PDB file of C-alpha atoms in Angstrom:
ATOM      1  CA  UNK A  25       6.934  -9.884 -12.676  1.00  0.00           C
ATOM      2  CA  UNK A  26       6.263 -12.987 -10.374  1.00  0.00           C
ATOM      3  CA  UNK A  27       2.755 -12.655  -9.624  1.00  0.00           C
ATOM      4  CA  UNK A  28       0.246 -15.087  -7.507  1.00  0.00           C
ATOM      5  CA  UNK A  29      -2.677 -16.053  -9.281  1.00  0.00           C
ATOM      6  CA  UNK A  30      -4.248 -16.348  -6.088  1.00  0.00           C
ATOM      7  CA  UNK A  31      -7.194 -13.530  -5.631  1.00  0.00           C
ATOM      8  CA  UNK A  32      -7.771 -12.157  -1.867  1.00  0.00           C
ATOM      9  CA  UNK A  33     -11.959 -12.054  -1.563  1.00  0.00           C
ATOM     10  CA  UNK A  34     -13.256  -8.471  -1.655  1.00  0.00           C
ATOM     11  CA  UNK A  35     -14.455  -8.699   2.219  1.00  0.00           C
ATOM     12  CA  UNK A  36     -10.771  -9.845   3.340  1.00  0.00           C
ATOM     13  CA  UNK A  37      -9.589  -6.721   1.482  1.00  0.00           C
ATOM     14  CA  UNK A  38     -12.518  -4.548   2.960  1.00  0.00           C
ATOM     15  CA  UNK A  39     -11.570  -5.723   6.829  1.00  0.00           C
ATOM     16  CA  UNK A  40      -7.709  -5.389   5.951  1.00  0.00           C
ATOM     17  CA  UNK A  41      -8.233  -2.141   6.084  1.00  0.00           C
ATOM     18  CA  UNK A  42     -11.277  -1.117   8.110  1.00  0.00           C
ATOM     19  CA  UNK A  43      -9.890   1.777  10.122  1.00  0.00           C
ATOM     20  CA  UNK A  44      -8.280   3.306   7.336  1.00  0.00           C
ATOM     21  CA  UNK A  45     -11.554   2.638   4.986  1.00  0.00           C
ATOM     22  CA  UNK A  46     -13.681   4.393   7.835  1.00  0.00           C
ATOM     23  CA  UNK A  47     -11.818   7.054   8.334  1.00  0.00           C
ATOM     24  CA  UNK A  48     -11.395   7.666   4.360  1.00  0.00           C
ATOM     25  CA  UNK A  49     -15.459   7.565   3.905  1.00  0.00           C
ATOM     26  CA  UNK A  50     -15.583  10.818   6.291  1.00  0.00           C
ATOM     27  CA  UNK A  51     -12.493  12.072   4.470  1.00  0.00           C
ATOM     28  CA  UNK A  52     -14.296  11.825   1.256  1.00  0.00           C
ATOM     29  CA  UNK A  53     -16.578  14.082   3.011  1.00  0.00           C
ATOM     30  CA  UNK A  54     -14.482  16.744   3.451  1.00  0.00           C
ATOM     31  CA  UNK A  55     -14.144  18.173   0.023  1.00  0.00           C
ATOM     32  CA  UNK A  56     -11.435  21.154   0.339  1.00  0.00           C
ATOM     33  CA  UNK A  57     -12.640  25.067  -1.048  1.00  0.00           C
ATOM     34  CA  UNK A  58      -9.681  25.032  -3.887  1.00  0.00           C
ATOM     35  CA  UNK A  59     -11.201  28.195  -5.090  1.00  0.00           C
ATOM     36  CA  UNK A  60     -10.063  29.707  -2.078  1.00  0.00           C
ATOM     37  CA  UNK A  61      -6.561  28.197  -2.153  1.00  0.00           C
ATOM     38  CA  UNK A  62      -6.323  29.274  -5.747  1.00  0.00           C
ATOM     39  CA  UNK A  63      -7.368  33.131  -4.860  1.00  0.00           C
ATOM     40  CA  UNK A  64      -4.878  32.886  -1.911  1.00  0.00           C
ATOM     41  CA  UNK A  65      -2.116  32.026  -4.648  1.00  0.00           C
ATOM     42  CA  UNK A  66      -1.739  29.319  -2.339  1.00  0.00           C
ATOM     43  CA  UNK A  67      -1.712  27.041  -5.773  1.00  0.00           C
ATOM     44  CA  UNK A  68      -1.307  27.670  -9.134  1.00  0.00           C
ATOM     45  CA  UNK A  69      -4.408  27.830 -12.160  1.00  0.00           C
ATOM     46  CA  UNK A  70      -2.932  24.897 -13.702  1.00  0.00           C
ATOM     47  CA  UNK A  71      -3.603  22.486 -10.116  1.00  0.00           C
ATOM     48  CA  UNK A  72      -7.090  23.943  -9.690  1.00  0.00           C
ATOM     49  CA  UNK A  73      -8.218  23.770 -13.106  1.00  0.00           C
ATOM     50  CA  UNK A  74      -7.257  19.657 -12.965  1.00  0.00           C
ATOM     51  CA  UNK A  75      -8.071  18.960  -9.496  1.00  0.00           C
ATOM     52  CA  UNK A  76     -11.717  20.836 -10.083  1.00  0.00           C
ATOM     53  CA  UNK A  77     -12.273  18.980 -13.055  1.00  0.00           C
ATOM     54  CA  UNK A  78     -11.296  15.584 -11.881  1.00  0.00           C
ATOM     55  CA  UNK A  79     -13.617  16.001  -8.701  1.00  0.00           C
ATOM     56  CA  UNK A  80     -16.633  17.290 -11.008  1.00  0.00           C
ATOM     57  CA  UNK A  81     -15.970  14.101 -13.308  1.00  0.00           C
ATOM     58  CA  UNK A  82     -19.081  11.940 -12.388  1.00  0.00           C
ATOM     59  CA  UNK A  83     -18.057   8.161 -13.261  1.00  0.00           C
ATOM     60  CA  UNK A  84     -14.686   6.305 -14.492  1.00  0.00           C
ATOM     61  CA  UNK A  85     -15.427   7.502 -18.199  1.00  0.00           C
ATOM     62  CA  UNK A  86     -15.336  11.088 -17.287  1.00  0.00           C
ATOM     63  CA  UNK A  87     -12.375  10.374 -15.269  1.00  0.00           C
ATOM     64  CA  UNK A  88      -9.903   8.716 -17.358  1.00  0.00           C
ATOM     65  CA  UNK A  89     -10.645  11.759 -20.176  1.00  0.00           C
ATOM     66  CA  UNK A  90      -9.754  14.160 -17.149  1.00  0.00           C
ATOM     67  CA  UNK A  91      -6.669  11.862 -16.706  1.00  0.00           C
ATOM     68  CA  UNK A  92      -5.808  11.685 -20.601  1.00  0.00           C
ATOM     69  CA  UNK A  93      -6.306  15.135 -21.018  1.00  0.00           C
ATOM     70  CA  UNK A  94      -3.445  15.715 -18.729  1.00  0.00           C
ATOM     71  CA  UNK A  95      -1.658  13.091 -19.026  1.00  0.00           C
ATOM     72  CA  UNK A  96       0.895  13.852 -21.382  1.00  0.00           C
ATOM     73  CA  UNK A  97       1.886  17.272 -20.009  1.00  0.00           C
ATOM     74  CA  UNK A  98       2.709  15.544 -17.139  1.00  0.00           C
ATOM     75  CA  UNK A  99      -0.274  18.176 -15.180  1.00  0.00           C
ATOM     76  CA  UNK A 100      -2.461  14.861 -13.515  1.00  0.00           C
ATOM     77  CA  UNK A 101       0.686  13.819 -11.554  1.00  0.00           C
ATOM     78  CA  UNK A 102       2.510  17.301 -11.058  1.00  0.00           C
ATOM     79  CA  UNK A 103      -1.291  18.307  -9.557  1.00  0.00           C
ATOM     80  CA  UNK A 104      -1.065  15.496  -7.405  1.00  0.00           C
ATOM     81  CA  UNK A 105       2.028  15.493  -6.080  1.00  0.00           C
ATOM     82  CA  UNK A 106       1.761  19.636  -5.715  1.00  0.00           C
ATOM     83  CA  UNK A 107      -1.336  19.186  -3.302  1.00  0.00           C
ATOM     84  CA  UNK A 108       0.116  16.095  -1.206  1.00  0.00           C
ATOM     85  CA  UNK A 109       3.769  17.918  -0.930  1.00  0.00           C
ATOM     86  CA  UNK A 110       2.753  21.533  -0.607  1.00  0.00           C
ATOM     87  CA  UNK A 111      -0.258  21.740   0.997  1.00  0.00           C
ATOM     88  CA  UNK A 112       0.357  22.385   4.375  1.00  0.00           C
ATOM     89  CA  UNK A 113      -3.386  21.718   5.687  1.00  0.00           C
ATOM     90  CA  UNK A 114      -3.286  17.949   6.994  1.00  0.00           C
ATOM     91  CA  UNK A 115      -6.690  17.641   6.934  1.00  0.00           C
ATOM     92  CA  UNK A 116      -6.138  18.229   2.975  1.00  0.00           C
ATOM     93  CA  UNK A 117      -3.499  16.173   2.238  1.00  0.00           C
ATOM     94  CA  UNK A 118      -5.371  13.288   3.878  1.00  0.00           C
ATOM     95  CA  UNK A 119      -8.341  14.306   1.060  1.00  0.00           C
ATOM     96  CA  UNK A 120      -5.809  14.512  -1.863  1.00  0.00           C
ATOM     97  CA  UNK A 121      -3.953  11.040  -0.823  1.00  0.00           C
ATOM     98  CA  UNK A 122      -7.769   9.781  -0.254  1.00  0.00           C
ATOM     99  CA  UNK A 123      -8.830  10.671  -3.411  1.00  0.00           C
ATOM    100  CA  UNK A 124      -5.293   8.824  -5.204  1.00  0.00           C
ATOM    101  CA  UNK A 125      -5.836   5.712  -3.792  1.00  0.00           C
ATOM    102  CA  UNK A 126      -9.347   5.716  -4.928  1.00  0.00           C
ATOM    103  CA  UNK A 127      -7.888   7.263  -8.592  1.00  0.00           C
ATOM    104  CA  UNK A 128      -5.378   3.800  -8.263  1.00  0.00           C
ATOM    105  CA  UNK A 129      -7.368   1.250  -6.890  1.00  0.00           C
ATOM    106  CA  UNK A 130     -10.610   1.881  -9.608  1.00  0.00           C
ATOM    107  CA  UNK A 131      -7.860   1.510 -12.853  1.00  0.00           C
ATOM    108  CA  UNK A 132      -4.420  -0.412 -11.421  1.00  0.00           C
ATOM    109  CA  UNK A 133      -3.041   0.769 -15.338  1.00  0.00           C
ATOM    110  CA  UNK A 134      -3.045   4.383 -13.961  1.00  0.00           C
ATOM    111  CA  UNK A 135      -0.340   4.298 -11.905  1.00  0.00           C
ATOM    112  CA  UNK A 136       1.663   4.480 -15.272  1.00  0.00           C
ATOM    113  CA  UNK A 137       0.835   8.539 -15.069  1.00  0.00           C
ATOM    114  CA  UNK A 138       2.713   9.099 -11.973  1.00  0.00           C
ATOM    115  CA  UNK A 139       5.593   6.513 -13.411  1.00  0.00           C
ATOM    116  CA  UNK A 140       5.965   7.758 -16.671  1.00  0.00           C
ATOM    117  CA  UNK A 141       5.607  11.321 -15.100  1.00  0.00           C
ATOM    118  CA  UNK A 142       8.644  10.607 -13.031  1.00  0.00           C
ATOM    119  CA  UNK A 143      10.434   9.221 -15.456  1.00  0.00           C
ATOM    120  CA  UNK A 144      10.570  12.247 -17.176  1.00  0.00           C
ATOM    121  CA  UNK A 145      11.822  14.329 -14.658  1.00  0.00           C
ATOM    122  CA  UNK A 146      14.649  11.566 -14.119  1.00  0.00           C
ATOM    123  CA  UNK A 147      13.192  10.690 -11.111  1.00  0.00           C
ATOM    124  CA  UNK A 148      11.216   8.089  -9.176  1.00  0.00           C
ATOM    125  CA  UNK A 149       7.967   8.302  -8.266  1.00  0.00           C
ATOM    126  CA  UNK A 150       9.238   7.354  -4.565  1.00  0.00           C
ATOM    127  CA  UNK A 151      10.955  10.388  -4.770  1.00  0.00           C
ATOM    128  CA  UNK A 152       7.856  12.285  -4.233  1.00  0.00           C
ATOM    129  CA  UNK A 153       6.211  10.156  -1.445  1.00  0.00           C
ATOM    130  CA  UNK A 154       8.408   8.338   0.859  1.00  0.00           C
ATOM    131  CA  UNK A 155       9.448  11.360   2.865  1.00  0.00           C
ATOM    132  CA  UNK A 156       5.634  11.513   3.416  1.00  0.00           C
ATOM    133  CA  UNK A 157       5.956   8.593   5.956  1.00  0.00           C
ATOM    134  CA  UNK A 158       7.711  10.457   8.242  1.00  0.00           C
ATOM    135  CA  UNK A 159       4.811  12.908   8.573  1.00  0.00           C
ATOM    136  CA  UNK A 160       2.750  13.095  12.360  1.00  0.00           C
ATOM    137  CA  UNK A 161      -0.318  12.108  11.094  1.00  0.00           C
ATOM    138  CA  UNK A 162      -1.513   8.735  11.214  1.00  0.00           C
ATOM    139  CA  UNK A 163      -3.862   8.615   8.739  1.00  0.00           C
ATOM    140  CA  UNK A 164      -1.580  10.369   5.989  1.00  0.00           C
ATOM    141  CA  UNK A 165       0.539   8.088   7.568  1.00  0.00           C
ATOM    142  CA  UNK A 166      -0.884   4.498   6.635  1.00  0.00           C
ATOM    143  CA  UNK A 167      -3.033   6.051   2.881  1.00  0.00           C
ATOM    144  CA  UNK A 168       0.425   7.277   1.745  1.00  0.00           C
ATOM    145  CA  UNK A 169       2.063   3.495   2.488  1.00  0.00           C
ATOM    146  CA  UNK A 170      -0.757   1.710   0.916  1.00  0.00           C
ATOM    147  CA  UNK A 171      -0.226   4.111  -2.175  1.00  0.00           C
ATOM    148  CA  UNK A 172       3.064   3.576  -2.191  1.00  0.00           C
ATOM    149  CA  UNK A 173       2.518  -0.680  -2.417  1.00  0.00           C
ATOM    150  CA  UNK A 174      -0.254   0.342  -4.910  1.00  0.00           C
ATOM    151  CA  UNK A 175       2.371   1.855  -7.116  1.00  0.00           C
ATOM    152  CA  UNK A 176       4.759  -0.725  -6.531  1.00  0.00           C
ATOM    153  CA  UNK A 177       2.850  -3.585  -7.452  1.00  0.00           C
ATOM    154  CA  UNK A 178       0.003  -2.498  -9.998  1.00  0.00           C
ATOM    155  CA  UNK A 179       2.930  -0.908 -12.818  1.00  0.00           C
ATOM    156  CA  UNK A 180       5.909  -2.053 -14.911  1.00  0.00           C
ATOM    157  CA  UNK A 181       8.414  -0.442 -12.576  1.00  0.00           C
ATOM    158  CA  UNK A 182       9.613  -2.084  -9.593  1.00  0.00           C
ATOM    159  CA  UNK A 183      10.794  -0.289  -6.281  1.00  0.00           C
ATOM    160  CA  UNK A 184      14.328  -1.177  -5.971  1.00  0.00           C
ATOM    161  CA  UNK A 185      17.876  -0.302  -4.284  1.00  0.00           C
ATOM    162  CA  UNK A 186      17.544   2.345  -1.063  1.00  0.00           C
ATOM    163  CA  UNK A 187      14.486   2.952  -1.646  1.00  0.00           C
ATOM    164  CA  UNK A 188      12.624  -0.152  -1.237  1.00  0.00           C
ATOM    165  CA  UNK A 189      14.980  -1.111   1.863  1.00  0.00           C
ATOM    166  CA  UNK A 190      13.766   2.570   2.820  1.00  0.00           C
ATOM    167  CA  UNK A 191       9.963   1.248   2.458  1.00  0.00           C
ATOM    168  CA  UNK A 192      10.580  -2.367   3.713  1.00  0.00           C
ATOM    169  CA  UNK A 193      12.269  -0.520   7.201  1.00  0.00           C
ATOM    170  CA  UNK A 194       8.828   1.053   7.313  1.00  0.00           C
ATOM    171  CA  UNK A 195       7.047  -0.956   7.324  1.00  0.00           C
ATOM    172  CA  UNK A 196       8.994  -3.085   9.552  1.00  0.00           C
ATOM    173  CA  UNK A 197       8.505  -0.806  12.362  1.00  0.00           C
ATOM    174  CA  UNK A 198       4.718  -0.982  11.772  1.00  0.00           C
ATOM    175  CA  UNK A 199       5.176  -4.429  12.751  1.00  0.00           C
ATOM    176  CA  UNK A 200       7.037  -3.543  15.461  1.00  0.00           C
ATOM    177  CA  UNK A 201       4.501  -1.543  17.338  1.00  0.00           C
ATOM    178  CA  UNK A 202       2.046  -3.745  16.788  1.00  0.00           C
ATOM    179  CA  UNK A 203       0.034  -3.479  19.868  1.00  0.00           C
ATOM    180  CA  UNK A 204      -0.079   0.669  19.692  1.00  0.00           C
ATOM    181  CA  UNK A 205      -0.919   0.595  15.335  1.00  0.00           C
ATOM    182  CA  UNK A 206      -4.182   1.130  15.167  1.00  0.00           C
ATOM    183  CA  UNK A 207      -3.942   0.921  11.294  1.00  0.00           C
ATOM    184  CA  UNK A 208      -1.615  -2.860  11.457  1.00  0.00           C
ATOM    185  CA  UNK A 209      -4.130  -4.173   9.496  1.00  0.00           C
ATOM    186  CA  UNK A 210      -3.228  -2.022   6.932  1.00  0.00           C
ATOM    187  CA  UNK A 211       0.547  -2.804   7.175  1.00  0.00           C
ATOM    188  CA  UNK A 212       0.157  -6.463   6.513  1.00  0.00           C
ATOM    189  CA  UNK A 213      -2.355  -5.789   3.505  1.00  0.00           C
ATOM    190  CA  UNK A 214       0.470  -3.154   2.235  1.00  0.00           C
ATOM    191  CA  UNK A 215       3.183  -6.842   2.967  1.00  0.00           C
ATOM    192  CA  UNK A 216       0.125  -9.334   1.475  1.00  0.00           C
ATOM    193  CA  UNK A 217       0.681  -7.154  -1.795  1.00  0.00           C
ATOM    194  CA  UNK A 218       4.196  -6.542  -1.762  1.00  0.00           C
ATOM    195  CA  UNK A 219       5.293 -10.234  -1.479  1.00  0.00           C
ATOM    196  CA  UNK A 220       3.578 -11.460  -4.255  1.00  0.00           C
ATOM    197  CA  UNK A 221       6.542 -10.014  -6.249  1.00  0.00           C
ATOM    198  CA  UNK A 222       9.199 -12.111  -6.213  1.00  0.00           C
ATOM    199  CA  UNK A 223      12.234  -9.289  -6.652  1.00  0.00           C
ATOM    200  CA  UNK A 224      10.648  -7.867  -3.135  1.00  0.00           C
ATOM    201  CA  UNK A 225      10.439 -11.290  -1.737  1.00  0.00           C
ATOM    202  CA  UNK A 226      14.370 -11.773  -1.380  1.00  0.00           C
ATOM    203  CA  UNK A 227      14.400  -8.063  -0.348  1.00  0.00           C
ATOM    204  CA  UNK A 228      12.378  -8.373   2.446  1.00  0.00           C
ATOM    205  CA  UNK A 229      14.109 -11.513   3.582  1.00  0.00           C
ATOM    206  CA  UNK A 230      17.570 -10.032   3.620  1.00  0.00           C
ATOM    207  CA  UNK A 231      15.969  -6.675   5.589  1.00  0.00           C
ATOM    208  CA  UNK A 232      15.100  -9.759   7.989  1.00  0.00           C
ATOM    209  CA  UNK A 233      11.723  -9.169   7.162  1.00  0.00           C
ATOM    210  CA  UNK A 234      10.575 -12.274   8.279  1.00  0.00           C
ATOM    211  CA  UNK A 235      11.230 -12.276  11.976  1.00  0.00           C
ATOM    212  CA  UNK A 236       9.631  -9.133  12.080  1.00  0.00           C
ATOM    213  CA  UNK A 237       6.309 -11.132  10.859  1.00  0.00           C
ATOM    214  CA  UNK A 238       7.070 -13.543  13.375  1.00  0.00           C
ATOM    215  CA  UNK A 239       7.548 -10.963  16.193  1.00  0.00           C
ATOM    216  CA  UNK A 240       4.150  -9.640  15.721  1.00  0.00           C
ATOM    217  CA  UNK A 241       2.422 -13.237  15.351  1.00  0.00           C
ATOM    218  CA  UNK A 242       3.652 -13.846  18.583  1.00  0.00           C
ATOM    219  CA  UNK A 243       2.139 -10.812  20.072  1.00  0.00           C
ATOM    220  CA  UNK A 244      -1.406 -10.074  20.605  1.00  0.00           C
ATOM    221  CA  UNK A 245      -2.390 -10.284  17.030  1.00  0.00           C
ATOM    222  CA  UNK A 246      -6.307 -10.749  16.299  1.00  0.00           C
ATOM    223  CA  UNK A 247      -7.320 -13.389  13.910  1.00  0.00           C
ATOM    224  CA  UNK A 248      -7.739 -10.905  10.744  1.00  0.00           C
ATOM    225  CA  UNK A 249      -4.044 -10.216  11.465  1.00  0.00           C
ATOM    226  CA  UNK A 250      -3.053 -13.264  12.146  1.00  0.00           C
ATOM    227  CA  UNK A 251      -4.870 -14.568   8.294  1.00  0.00           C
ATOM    228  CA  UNK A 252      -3.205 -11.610   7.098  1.00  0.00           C
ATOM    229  CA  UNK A 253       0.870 -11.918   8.368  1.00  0.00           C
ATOM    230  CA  UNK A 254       0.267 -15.971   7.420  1.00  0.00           C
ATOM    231  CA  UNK A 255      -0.694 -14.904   4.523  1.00  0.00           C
ATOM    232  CA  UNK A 256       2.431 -12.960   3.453  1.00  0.00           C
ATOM    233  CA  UNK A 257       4.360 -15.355   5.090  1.00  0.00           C
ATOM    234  CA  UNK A 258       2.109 -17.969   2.355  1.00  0.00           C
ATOM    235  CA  UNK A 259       3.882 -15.630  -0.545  1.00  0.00           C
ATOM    236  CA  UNK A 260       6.964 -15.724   0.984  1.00  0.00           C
ATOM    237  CA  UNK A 261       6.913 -19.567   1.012  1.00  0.00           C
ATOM    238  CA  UNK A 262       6.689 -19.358  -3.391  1.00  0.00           C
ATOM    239  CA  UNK A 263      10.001 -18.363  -3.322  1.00  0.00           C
ATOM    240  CA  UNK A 264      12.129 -21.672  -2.863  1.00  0.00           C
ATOM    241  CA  UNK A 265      15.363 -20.583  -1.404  1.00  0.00           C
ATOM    242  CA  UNK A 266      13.248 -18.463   1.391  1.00  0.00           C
ATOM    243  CA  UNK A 267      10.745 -21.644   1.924  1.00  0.00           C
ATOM    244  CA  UNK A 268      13.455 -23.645   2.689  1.00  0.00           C
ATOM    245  CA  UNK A 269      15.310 -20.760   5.689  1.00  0.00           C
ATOM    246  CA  UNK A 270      12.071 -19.861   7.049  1.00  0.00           C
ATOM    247  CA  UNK A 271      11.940 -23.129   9.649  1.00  0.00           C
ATOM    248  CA  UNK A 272      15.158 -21.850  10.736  1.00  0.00           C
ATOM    249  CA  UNK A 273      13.572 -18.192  11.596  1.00  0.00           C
ATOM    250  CA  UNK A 274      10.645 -19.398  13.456  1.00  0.00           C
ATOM    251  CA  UNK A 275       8.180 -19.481  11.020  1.00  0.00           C
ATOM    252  CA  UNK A 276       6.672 -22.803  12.058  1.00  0.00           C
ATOM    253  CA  UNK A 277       6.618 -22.556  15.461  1.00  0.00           C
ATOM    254  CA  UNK A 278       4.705 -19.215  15.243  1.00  0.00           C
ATOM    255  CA  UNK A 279       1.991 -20.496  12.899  1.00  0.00           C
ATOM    256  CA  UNK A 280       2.118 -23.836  14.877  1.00  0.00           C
ATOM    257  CA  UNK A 281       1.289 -22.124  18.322  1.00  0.00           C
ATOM    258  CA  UNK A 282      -1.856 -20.033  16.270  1.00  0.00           C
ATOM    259  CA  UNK A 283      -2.945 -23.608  14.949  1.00  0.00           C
ATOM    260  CA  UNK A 284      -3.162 -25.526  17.742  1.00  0.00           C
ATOM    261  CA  UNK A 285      -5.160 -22.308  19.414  1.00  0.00           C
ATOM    262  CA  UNK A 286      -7.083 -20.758  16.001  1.00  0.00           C
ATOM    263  CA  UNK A 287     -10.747 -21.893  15.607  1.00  0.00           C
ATOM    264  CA  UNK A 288     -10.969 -19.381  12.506  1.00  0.00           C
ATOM    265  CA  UNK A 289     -11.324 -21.224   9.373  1.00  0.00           C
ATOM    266  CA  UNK A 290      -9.220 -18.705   6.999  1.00  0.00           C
ATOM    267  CA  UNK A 291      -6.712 -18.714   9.722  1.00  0.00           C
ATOM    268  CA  UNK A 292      -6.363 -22.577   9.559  1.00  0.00           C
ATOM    269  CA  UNK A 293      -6.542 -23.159   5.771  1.00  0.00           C
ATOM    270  CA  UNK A 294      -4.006 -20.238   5.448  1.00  0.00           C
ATOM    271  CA  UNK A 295      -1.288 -21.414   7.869  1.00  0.00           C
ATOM    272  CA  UNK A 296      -1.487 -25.016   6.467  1.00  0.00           C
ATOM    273  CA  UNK A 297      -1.170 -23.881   2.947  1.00  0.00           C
ATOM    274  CA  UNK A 298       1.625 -21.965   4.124  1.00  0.00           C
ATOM    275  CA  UNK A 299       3.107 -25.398   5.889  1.00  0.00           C
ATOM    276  CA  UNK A 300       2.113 -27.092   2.761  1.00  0.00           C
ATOM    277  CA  UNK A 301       4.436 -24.988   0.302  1.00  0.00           C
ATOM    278  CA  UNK A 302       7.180 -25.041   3.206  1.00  0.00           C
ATOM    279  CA  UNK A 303       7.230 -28.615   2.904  1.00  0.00           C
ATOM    280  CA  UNK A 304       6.998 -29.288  -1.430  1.00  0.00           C
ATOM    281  CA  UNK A 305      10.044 -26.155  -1.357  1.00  0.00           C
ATOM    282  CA  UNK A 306      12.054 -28.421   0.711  1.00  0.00           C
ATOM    283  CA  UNK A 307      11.591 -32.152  -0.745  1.00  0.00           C
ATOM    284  CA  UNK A 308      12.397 -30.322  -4.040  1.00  0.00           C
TER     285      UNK A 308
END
């Protein structure tokens, strides 16, 4: 796996996502009555005695044994997947995807349980989850995307075939409605961490990927977006086969007209190390 060695700072990642990290801190909040759910047969013994135990777990020790403990009978990820897929409450499912994106993002080496879970069911684990981007809500919406990068990026197993054209499209329309996405900073941060991978890279090119980026540069993109679509364009630029098309799609004009406009430093260093790896693909 073709990864960058480059590290986005924390506060970058924190303002990537700030509507979707202020709406999950009152989500947190929100803690569902599962006793009630599991007297309603509304879910099974098995999901409430994992989910209850995982909540009650008070740090990451307790957490991973919760995790190993039901890890190998395939219950973390079948609980999981029960509560975001058959729960019909949406104010529930956006505390269940909450609380896996917290589960993925303190220990990346976890999203191995949902993986290897899948795997033997002879399934992928985007079998579960993509359909969930079609739901109403925009919340459940955007956490469910950024789990899905998480779990495309952090493991072993790469999103391939339909599937990740299925994703890509996604997010691709994100772009597109750039001005009415309240959550487009979450899009890009879901692209920044997609196209470090270089198999996703030439993906996303041939979904013409990249004119979508350039499409929403153009429009009324602030400056954290615009750092954050030159950025992916920036991991883009490592593969050199796409360094060398993306003058003919645009590319520089777009980050040329923020340039000559941008007084952000980020923004600035950003775009001309993206010019700078545009140029060293092509002399090569």
């Amino acid at each position: 796996m073709a990864e960058l060695a480059h590290a986005i700072p924390a506060v970058d990642m924190i303002n990537a996502t700030s509507r979707l990290q202020i709406e999950a801190a009152e989500v947190r909040a929100s803690k569902p009555n599962w006793g009630s759910y599991l007297r309603s047969q509304m879910i099974p013994q098995e999901d409430y005695n994992f989910i209850s135990a995982y909540e009650n777990a008070k740090n990451k020790e307790e957490r991973d044994g919760v995790l190993a403990a039901n890890d190998a009978n395939g219950q973390a990820a079948r609980t999981i997947v029960n509560l975001i897929t058959n729960v019909a409450k949406d104010q529930n499912v956006r505390y269940v995807l909450t609380l896996l994106d917290d589960m993925l993002q303190e220990d990346k080496s976890r999203v191995e349980i949902f993986h290897n879970a899948a795997r033997k069911q002879k399934r992928t684990v985007w079998s579960w989850f993509l359909g969930i981007l079609q739901r109403q809500d925009n919340f459940i919406v955007n956490q469910m995307s950024s789990i899905i990068a998480k779990l495309a990026c952090f493991g072993s197993t790469l999103m391939e075939g339909s599937e990740l054209n299925y994703y890509f499209s996604f997010l691709k329309d994100q772009l597109k409605s750039s001005s009415t996405n309240e959550y487009m900073n979450t899009t890009a941060r879901c692209l920044q961490m997609m196209l470090r991978i270089d198999p996703y890279r030439h993906a996303f090119m041939e979904a013409e990927g990249i004119q979508s980026i350039v499409a929403a540069l153009n429009g009324k993109a602030n400056f954290q977006l615009q750092y954050q679509l030159a950025f992916a364009l920036w991991c883009l630029t490592f593969n050199p086969d796409i360094a060398r098309r993306t003058p003919s799609l645009g590319v520089i004009q777009a980050l040329g007209d923020i340039l000559s406009e941008s007084s952000k430093e980020k923004v600035i260093r950003i775009i001309i190390a993206t010019f700078s790896s545009i140029l060293k693909k092509v002399d090569e």
